[in-house]
Tab-separated table of C-alpha atoms and ligand atoms in Angstrom:
chain	number	residue	atom	x	y	z
A	770	MET	CA	40.118	90.902	148.936
A	771	SER	CA	38.780	93.972	147.204
A	772	ILE	CA	42.215	94.951	146.021
A	773	GLY	CA	44.631	92.306	144.822
A	774	GLU	CA	47.573	91.152	146.855
A	775	PHE	CA	50.141	92.699	144.528
A	776	GLU	CA	48.308	95.995	144.433
A	777	LEU	CA	48.020	95.998	148.230
A	778	ILE	CA	51.727	95.376	148.685
A	779	ARG	CA	52.647	97.944	146.032
A	780	ARG	CA	50.393	100.585	147.453
A	781	TYR	CA	51.358	100.357	151.114
A	782	PHE	CA	54.564	98.470	151.528
A	783	VAL	CA	56.776	98.917	148.485
A	784	ARG	CA	58.824	102.061	148.592
A	785	ASP	CA	61.064	102.960	145.742
A	786	LYS	CA	62.727	106.041	144.382
A	787	ILE	CA	59.673	106.807	142.233
A	788	THR	CA	56.993	106.637	144.937
A	789	VAL	CA	59.064	107.956	147.847
A	790	PRO	CA	61.767	110.318	146.623
A	791	GLY	CA	64.872	110.212	148.754
A	792	HIS	CA	63.505	107.603	151.104
A	793	PRO	CA	66.396	106.361	153.255
A	794	SER	CA	65.529	102.663	153.127
A	795	VAL	CA	65.857	102.574	149.348
A	796	GLY	CA	69.243	101.396	148.173
A	797	THR	CA	70.452	100.603	151.710
A	798	PRO	CA	73.737	98.782	151.321
A	799	GLN	CA	72.587	95.631	153.097
A	800	VAL	CA	69.849	94.951	150.505
A	801	THR	CA	71.272	93.538	147.268
A	802	LEU	CA	67.773	92.661	146.067
A	803	GLY	CA	64.520	93.754	147.750
A	804	ILE	CA	60.787	93.130	147.075
A	805	GLY	CA	59.844	92.050	143.534
A	806	ASP	CA	61.671	88.766	143.072
A	807	ASP	CA	60.958	85.433	144.669
A	808	ALA	CA	63.227	86.217	147.622
A	809	ALA	CA	65.478	88.992	148.839
A	810	LEU	CA	69.277	89.013	148.831
A	811	LEU	CA	70.893	90.526	151.894
A	812	GLU	CA	74.443	91.305	152.730
A	813	VAL	CA	75.712	90.843	156.260
A	814	PRO	CA	78.632	93.113	157.198
A	815	GLU	CA	81.929	91.279	157.024
A	816	GLY	CA	82.905	89.483	160.262
A	817	GLU	CA	79.351	89.682	161.688
A	818	ARG	CA	76.681	87.023	162.208
A	819	LEU	CA	73.112	87.162	160.999
A	820	VAL	CA	70.660	87.525	163.942
A	821	VAL	CA	67.077	86.403	163.242
A	822	THR	CA	63.958	86.718	165.381
A	823	THR	CA	60.216	86.483	164.719
A	824	ASP	CA	57.032	87.250	166.627
A	825	THR	CA	53.325	87.037	165.908
A	826	LEU	CA	50.676	89.394	167.327
A	827	VAL	CA	47.099	88.126	167.258
A	828	ALA	CA	44.011	90.331	167.706
A	829	GLY	CA	42.329	89.826	171.090
A	830	ARG	CA	45.361	88.070	172.530
A	831	HIS	CA	48.255	90.512	172.084
A	832	PHE	CA	46.272	93.668	171.471
A	833	LEU	CA	42.676	94.738	172.090
A	834	PRO	CA	40.414	94.200	169.098
A	835	ASN	CA	39.745	97.942	168.811
A	836	ALA	CA	43.470	98.841	168.849
A	837	ASP	CA	44.688	101.560	166.508
A	838	PRO	CA	46.104	99.911	163.334
A	839	GLY	CA	49.163	102.184	163.465
A	840	ASP	CA	49.824	101.102	167.055
A	841	ILE	CA	49.475	97.439	166.095
A	842	ALA	CA	52.042	97.801	163.310
A	843	TRP	CA	54.439	99.794	165.507
A	844	LYS	CA	54.262	97.288	168.325
A	845	ALA	CA	54.592	94.229	166.046
A	846	LEU	CA	57.803	95.739	164.693
A	847	ALA	CA	58.973	97.064	168.063
A	848	VAL	CA	58.815	93.689	169.860
A	849	ASN	CA	60.997	92.135	167.118
A	850	LEU	CA	63.508	95.007	167.184
A	851	SER	CA	63.603	94.704	170.965
A	852	ASP	CA	64.750	91.078	170.557
A	853	LEU	CA	67.499	92.271	168.189
A	854	ALA	CA	68.514	94.925	170.761
A	855	ALA	CA	68.637	92.191	173.408
A	856	MET	CA	71.233	90.399	171.285
A	857	SER	CA	73.203	93.647	170.861
A	858	ALA	CA	72.462	93.477	167.132
A	859	THR	CA	72.098	96.255	164.588
A	860	PRO	CA	68.890	95.857	162.533
A	861	LEU	CA	69.340	95.023	158.847
A	862	ALA	CA	65.903	94.298	157.371
A	863	VAL	CA	62.421	92.923	158.130
A	864	THR	CA	59.685	90.842	156.520
A	865	LEU	CA	55.950	91.233	157.227
A	866	ASN	CA	53.216	88.609	157.044
A	867	LEU	CA	49.760	90.043	157.361
A	868	THR	CA	46.511	88.117	157.822
A	869	LEU	CA	43.434	90.267	157.401
A	870	PRO	CA	39.676	89.589	157.517
A	871	GLU	CA	39.328	92.049	154.605
A	872	ALA	CA	41.520	94.479	152.709
A	873	ASP	CA	40.170	97.619	154.340
A	874	GLU	CA	42.111	100.455	152.711
A	875	SER	CA	41.809	102.973	155.549
A	876	TRP	CA	42.966	100.303	158.028
A	877	LEU	CA	45.912	99.432	155.747
A	878	ALA	CA	46.866	103.078	155.286
A	879	ALA	CA	46.971	103.603	159.091
A	880	PHE	CA	48.753	100.305	159.626
A	881	SER	CA	51.483	101.022	157.062
A	882	THR	CA	51.968	104.537	158.457
A	883	GLY	CA	52.576	103.121	161.944
A	884	PHE	CA	54.929	100.516	160.486
A	885	TRP	CA	57.011	103.085	158.605
A	886	ASN	CA	57.011	105.520	161.549
A	887	LEU	CA	59.165	103.046	163.438
A	888	ALA	CA	61.003	101.401	160.523
A	889	ASP	CA	62.213	104.807	159.284
A	890	ILE	CA	63.892	105.594	162.615
A	891	TYR	CA	66.317	102.743	161.883
A	892	GLU	CA	66.225	103.201	158.064
A	893	LEU	CA	64.935	99.642	158.031
A	894	PRO	CA	63.951	98.145	154.669
A	895	LEU	CA	60.988	95.771	154.253
A	896	VAL	CA	62.389	93.014	152.038
A	897	GLY	CA	59.475	90.573	151.761
A	898	GLY	CA	56.296	89.143	153.225
A	899	ASP	CA	52.908	87.690	152.513
A	900	THR	CA	49.251	88.639	152.782
A	901	THR	CA	46.445	86.184	153.481
A	902	ARG	CA	42.764	86.393	154.402
A	903	GLY	CA	41.728	85.310	157.921
A	904	PRO	CA	41.454	86.571	161.519
A	905	LEU	CA	43.765	89.560	162.045
A	906	SER	CA	47.319	88.616	162.866
A	907	VAL	CA	50.674	90.176	162.196
A	908	THR	CA	53.972	88.276	161.957
A	909	ILE	CA	57.213	90.155	161.566
A	910	THR	CA	60.631	88.622	161.132
A	911	ALA	CA	63.551	90.946	161.915
A	912	MET	CA	67.106	90.378	160.821
A	913	GLY	CA	70.142	92.080	162.259
A	914	SER	CA	73.836	91.518	162.633
A	915	VAL	CA	76.496	91.575	165.304
A	916	GLU	CA	80.019	90.277	165.783
A	917	GLN	CA	79.737	86.922	167.524
A	918	ARG	CA	81.827	88.003	170.511
A	919	TYR	CA	79.354	90.839	171.233
A	920	ALA	CA	76.133	88.822	170.851
A	921	LEU	CA	74.412	88.936	174.275
A	922	ARG	CA	73.337	85.617	175.738
A	923	ARG	CA	71.194	84.779	178.779
A	924	SER	CA	73.538	82.113	180.024
A	925	THR	CA	76.701	84.128	180.627
A	926	ALA	CA	75.963	86.306	183.716
A	927	GLN	CA	78.851	86.205	186.221
A	928	ILE	CA	78.745	86.286	190.039
A	929	GLY	CA	79.248	89.882	191.216
A	930	ASP	CA	77.883	91.493	188.033
A	931	VAL	CA	75.731	94.595	188.326
A	932	ILE	CA	72.165	93.960	187.170
A	933	CYS	CA	70.710	96.919	185.333
A	934	ALA	CA	67.722	97.892	183.233
A	935	THR	CA	67.304	100.481	180.514
A	936	GLY	CA	64.553	103.139	180.667
A	937	THR	CA	61.739	102.775	183.151
A	938	LEU	CA	59.663	99.805	184.288
A	939	GLY	CA	55.947	99.295	184.908
A	940	ASP	CA	54.659	101.914	182.476
A	941	ALA	CA	53.068	99.370	180.135
A	942	GLY	CA	51.304	97.705	183.076
A	943	ALA	CA	49.737	101.033	184.008
A	944	GLY	CA	48.994	101.706	180.346
A	945	LEU	CA	47.206	98.334	180.059
A	946	ALA	CA	45.074	99.162	183.138
A	947	LEU	CA	44.045	102.429	181.437
A	948	ALA	CA	43.374	100.744	178.078
A	949	LEU	CA	41.305	97.969	179.661
A	950	TYR	CA	39.257	100.540	181.600
A	951	ALA	CA	38.457	102.454	178.405
A	952	PHE	CA	37.691	99.171	176.681
A	953	LYS	CA	35.279	98.129	179.418
A	954	GLN	CA	33.610	101.536	179.447
A	955	ALA	CA	32.842	100.968	175.779
A	956	SER	CA	31.234	97.598	176.776
A	957	LEU	CA	33.412	95.672	174.333
A	958	PRO	CA	33.917	91.945	174.889
A	959	LEU	CA	37.193	91.009	176.467
A	960	ALA	CA	39.260	87.876	175.947
A	961	SER	CA	39.167	85.827	179.168
A	962	ASP	CA	42.925	86.031	179.787
A	963	ALA	CA	42.853	89.859	179.590
A	964	THR	CA	40.320	90.142	182.430
A	965	ALA	CA	42.978	89.029	184.927
A	966	ALA	CA	44.889	92.283	184.470
A	967	ALA	CA	44.205	95.156	186.858
A	968	LEU	CA	41.788	97.843	185.742
A	969	ALA	CA	42.699	101.460	186.196
A	970	ASP	CA	41.714	102.803	189.615
A	971	GLU	CA	40.531	106.296	190.524
A	972	ALA	CA	44.037	107.605	191.115
A	973	LEU	CA	45.291	106.432	187.734
A	974	LEU	CA	42.260	107.907	185.992
A	975	ASN	CA	42.862	111.188	187.816
A	976	LEU	CA	46.429	111.553	186.566
A	977	SER	CA	47.037	114.447	184.145
A	978	ASP	CA	46.232	113.776	180.481
A	979	ASP	CA	49.963	114.040	179.708
A	980	HIS	CA	50.793	111.312	182.210
A	981	GLN	CA	47.983	109.051	181.026
A	982	ASP	CA	48.953	109.547	177.377
A	983	TYR	CA	52.558	108.757	178.267
A	984	LEU	CA	51.595	105.484	179.950
A	985	LEU	CA	49.306	104.451	177.068
A	986	ASP	CA	52.029	105.331	174.599
A	987	ARG	CA	54.497	103.123	176.453
A	988	LEU	CA	52.010	100.250	176.080
A	989	ASN	CA	51.103	100.909	172.457
A	990	ARG	CA	54.363	102.220	171.009
A	991	PRO	CA	57.298	100.799	172.963
A	992	SER	CA	60.767	102.023	171.980
A	993	PRO	CA	63.115	99.196	171.119
A	994	ARG	CA	66.417	99.902	172.895
A	995	ILE	CA	68.616	99.372	169.873
A	996	ASN	CA	71.082	102.124	170.831
A	997	SER	CA	71.548	100.793	174.352
A	998	GLY	CA	71.963	97.242	173.065
A	999	VAL	CA	74.672	98.339	170.651
A	1000	GLY	CA	76.130	100.717	173.253
A	1001	VAL	CA	76.875	97.962	175.796
A	1002	ARG	CA	78.861	95.847	173.364
A	1003	GLY	CA	82.018	94.759	175.122
A	1004	PHE	CA	80.564	95.853	178.516
A	1005	ALA	CA	77.582	93.590	179.234
A	1006	SER	CA	78.186	89.940	180.165
A	1007	ALA	CA	74.589	88.804	179.518
A	1008	GLY	CA	71.257	90.287	178.543
A	1009	MET	CA	67.699	89.884	177.350
A	1010	ASP	CA	64.693	92.106	176.869
A	1011	ILE	CA	61.944	92.464	179.459
A	1012	SER	CA	58.760	91.341	177.745
A	1013	ASP	CA	57.060	89.198	180.392
A	1014	GLY	CA	57.940	91.273	183.474
A	1015	LEU	CA	61.186	91.891	185.329
A	1016	LEU	CA	60.915	89.056	187.876
A	1017	GLN	CA	59.943	86.423	185.341
A	1018	ASP	CA	62.564	87.481	182.772
A	1019	LEU	CA	65.315	87.890	185.342
A	1020	GLY	CA	64.352	84.405	186.575
A	1021	HIS	CA	65.012	83.046	183.047
A	1022	LEU	CA	68.393	84.791	182.853
A	1023	LEU	CA	69.465	83.560	186.282
A	1024	ALA	CA	68.387	80.004	185.544
A	1025	ALA	CA	70.234	80.004	182.211
A	1026	SER	CA	73.404	81.342	183.903
A	1027	GLY	CA	73.184	79.071	186.973
A	1028	VAL	CA	73.390	81.989	189.375
A	1029	GLY	CA	71.137	83.907	191.780
A	1030	ALA	CA	70.500	87.594	192.425
A	1031	GLU	CA	69.551	90.289	194.851
A	1032	LEU	CA	67.176	92.920	193.579
A	1033	GLU	CA	66.755	96.278	195.392
A	1034	ILE	CA	63.118	97.318	194.995
A	1035	ASP	CA	63.812	100.919	195.951
A	1036	ASN	CA	66.095	101.204	192.930
A	1037	LEU	CA	63.476	100.211	190.342
A	1038	PRO	CA	63.439	102.964	187.650
A	1039	LEU	CA	59.961	104.530	187.492
A	1040	SER	CA	58.810	107.185	185.031
A	1041	ASP	CA	57.531	110.569	186.232
A	1042	ALA	CA	54.012	109.441	185.303
A	1043	LEU	CA	54.210	106.248	187.373
A	1044	LYS	CA	55.843	108.151	190.254
A	1045	ALA	CA	52.954	110.659	190.214
A	1046	TYR	CA	50.523	107.754	190.544
A	1047	ALA	CA	52.624	106.018	193.246
A	1048	ARG	CA	52.540	109.188	195.395
A	1049	THR	CA	48.747	109.185	195.612
A	1050	SER	CA	48.406	106.419	198.236
A	1051	LEU	CA	50.174	103.453	199.823
A	1052	LYS	CA	48.007	101.174	197.732
A	1053	ALA	CA	49.040	102.993	194.514
A	1054	HIS	CA	52.670	102.916	195.648
A	1055	ALA	CA	52.474	99.109	195.971
A	1056	GLN	CA	50.646	98.783	192.673
A	1057	ALA	CA	53.268	100.869	190.826
A	1058	ARG	CA	56.042	98.737	192.332
A	1059	ASP	CA	54.232	95.538	191.370
A	1060	TRP	CA	53.800	96.740	187.803
A	1061	ALA	CA	57.529	97.528	187.672
A	1062	LEU	CA	58.337	94.052	189.019
A	1063	SER	CA	55.895	91.893	187.186
A	1064	ALA	CA	53.868	93.565	184.434
A	1065	GLY	CA	55.026	92.708	180.944
A	1066	ASP	CA	55.303	94.688	177.717
A	1067	ASP	CA	57.915	97.247	178.825
A	1068	TYR	CA	60.490	96.087	176.260
A	1069	GLU	CA	63.418	97.486	178.222
A	1070	LEU	CA	66.733	95.637	178.280
A	1071	LEU	CA	67.862	93.642	181.298
A	1072	LEU	CA	71.679	93.512	181.391
A	1073	THR	CA	74.403	92.182	183.642
A	1074	ILE	CA	77.670	94.135	183.657
A	1075	PRO	CA	80.867	93.232	185.520
A	1076	PRO	CA	81.683	95.876	188.198
A	1077	ASP	CA	84.877	97.131	186.459
A	1078	LYS	CA	83.030	97.563	183.167
A	1079	TRP	CA	80.210	99.311	185.012
A	1080	GLN	CA	82.803	101.832	186.230
A	1081	GLN	CA	84.280	102.174	182.743
A	1082	LEU	CA	80.835	103.118	181.435
A	1083	ASP	CA	81.225	106.398	183.389
A	1084	ASN	CA	83.327	107.470	180.392
A	1085	THR	CA	80.340	107.122	178.080
A	1086	PRO	CA	77.561	109.000	179.899
A	1087	ALA	CA	75.318	108.848	176.818
A	1088	ILE	CA	75.095	105.076	177.329
A	1089	LYS	CA	75.285	104.921	181.122
A	1090	SER	CA	72.626	107.543	181.723
A	1091	LYS	CA	70.102	105.150	180.090
A	1092	LEU	CA	70.932	102.383	182.609
A	1093	THR	CA	69.807	101.945	186.226
A	1094	ALA	CA	71.547	99.511	188.559
A	1095	ILE	CA	68.830	97.425	190.264
A	1096	GLY	CA	70.762	94.587	191.843
A	1097	LYS	CA	73.633	92.197	191.670
A	1098	VAL	CA	74.337	88.626	190.603
A	1099	THR	CA	75.024	86.252	193.509
A	1100	LYS	CA	76.430	82.766	193.917
A	1101	THR	CA	73.454	81.841	196.123
A	1102	LEU	CA	70.736	80.592	193.806
A	1103	GLY	CA	67.270	82.102	193.717
A	1104	LEU	CA	66.068	85.679	193.575
A	1105	ARG	CA	65.963	87.726	196.780
A	1106	LEU	CA	64.236	91.094	196.927
A	1107	THR	CA	65.657	93.731	199.270
A	1108	LYS	CA	64.371	97.107	200.407
A	1109	GLN	CA	67.147	99.470	201.515
A	1110	GLY	CA	69.396	96.407	201.650
A	1111	LYS	CA	67.105	94.402	203.983
A	1112	ALA	CA	65.217	91.275	202.979
A	1113	TRP	CA	61.790	92.169	201.673
A	1114	GLU	CA	58.723	89.928	201.493
A	1115	HIS	CA	56.991	89.791	198.140
A	1116	GLU	CA	53.534	88.416	198.582
A	1117	GLY	CA	50.829	88.207	195.953
A	1118	LEU	CA	52.849	89.388	193.015
A	1119	ALA	CA	51.178	88.452	189.751
A	1120	GLY	CA	53.390	86.697	187.239
A	1121	TYR	CA	55.981	85.780	189.770
A	1122	GLN	CA	57.232	82.222	189.720
A	1123	HIS	CA	59.687	80.692	192.131
A	1124	PHE	CA	62.384	78.607	190.541
B	1780	MG	MG1	62.953	88.595	174.100
């Protein structure tokens, strides 16, 4: 590398009172000892458990090779924070392992800016990591904490629970179609598994710039639902994040809990941008619905909430307004889709697996 490992870390990833005056992640109470020694010392709030998750993003597989370095960093951190949110945890600290073909300073500057853009929202300190030379990949480990009784599991959904999702679904699927279209226009080589995803059609390309930017942003810079995850402590009976598509992830939750579900497709929460696309034709309407059901990368939370707790959430509109009821947990195993309460056939949905 043209600059040494220590210099690289110091320049882009170490923040202290001298280089970043008043930076919030310096001296955070959970970090007894940060970067600079052989390992970090962290303090977990009394009575809480340490929650640990890690994810690797690889160029060409998890993001397009021409992706913006700031977007890559944001997303690598966001997917890990989303897993903490899914456990109802509060983030404590992260580590970053970066493998780079070369230490390109402008790339690193953009990457670290994207990283801190998200980390700073949660005043999240970077407490360690490693840099190596090789094909571009980013591994982040996120640590958080939660009282054991509030930690959300997949296996604890109860019959009769309301199934709900945070935010909106399908945006990242539409965003990927736009990104792949732009990528193909530039005649860049595509990994074989990426070619299976739908390319943007005329109607998507004709959406307003604002709508298109919104959909791309949802793909590139997902918002981890930390506040919702913490907000449903004591209310939700089970939960996970939606990374592989609603149907697939709900299938995992139902299987783990030994229950079934009914899902009302007319209640799927769609963004204004995706609704604008869906209105253009019947085909677009079906495509938008399929993205909401089966496209991955939305990083919303999928939660089950007992009916009485669902009612109680009316008293905390700041939390409840982020949630949309999309179905209910049933004793009958399997997943049944309904439209206006009537059984609905779901043919040809990508990513859907019967179980
Ligand atoms: Mg997850």
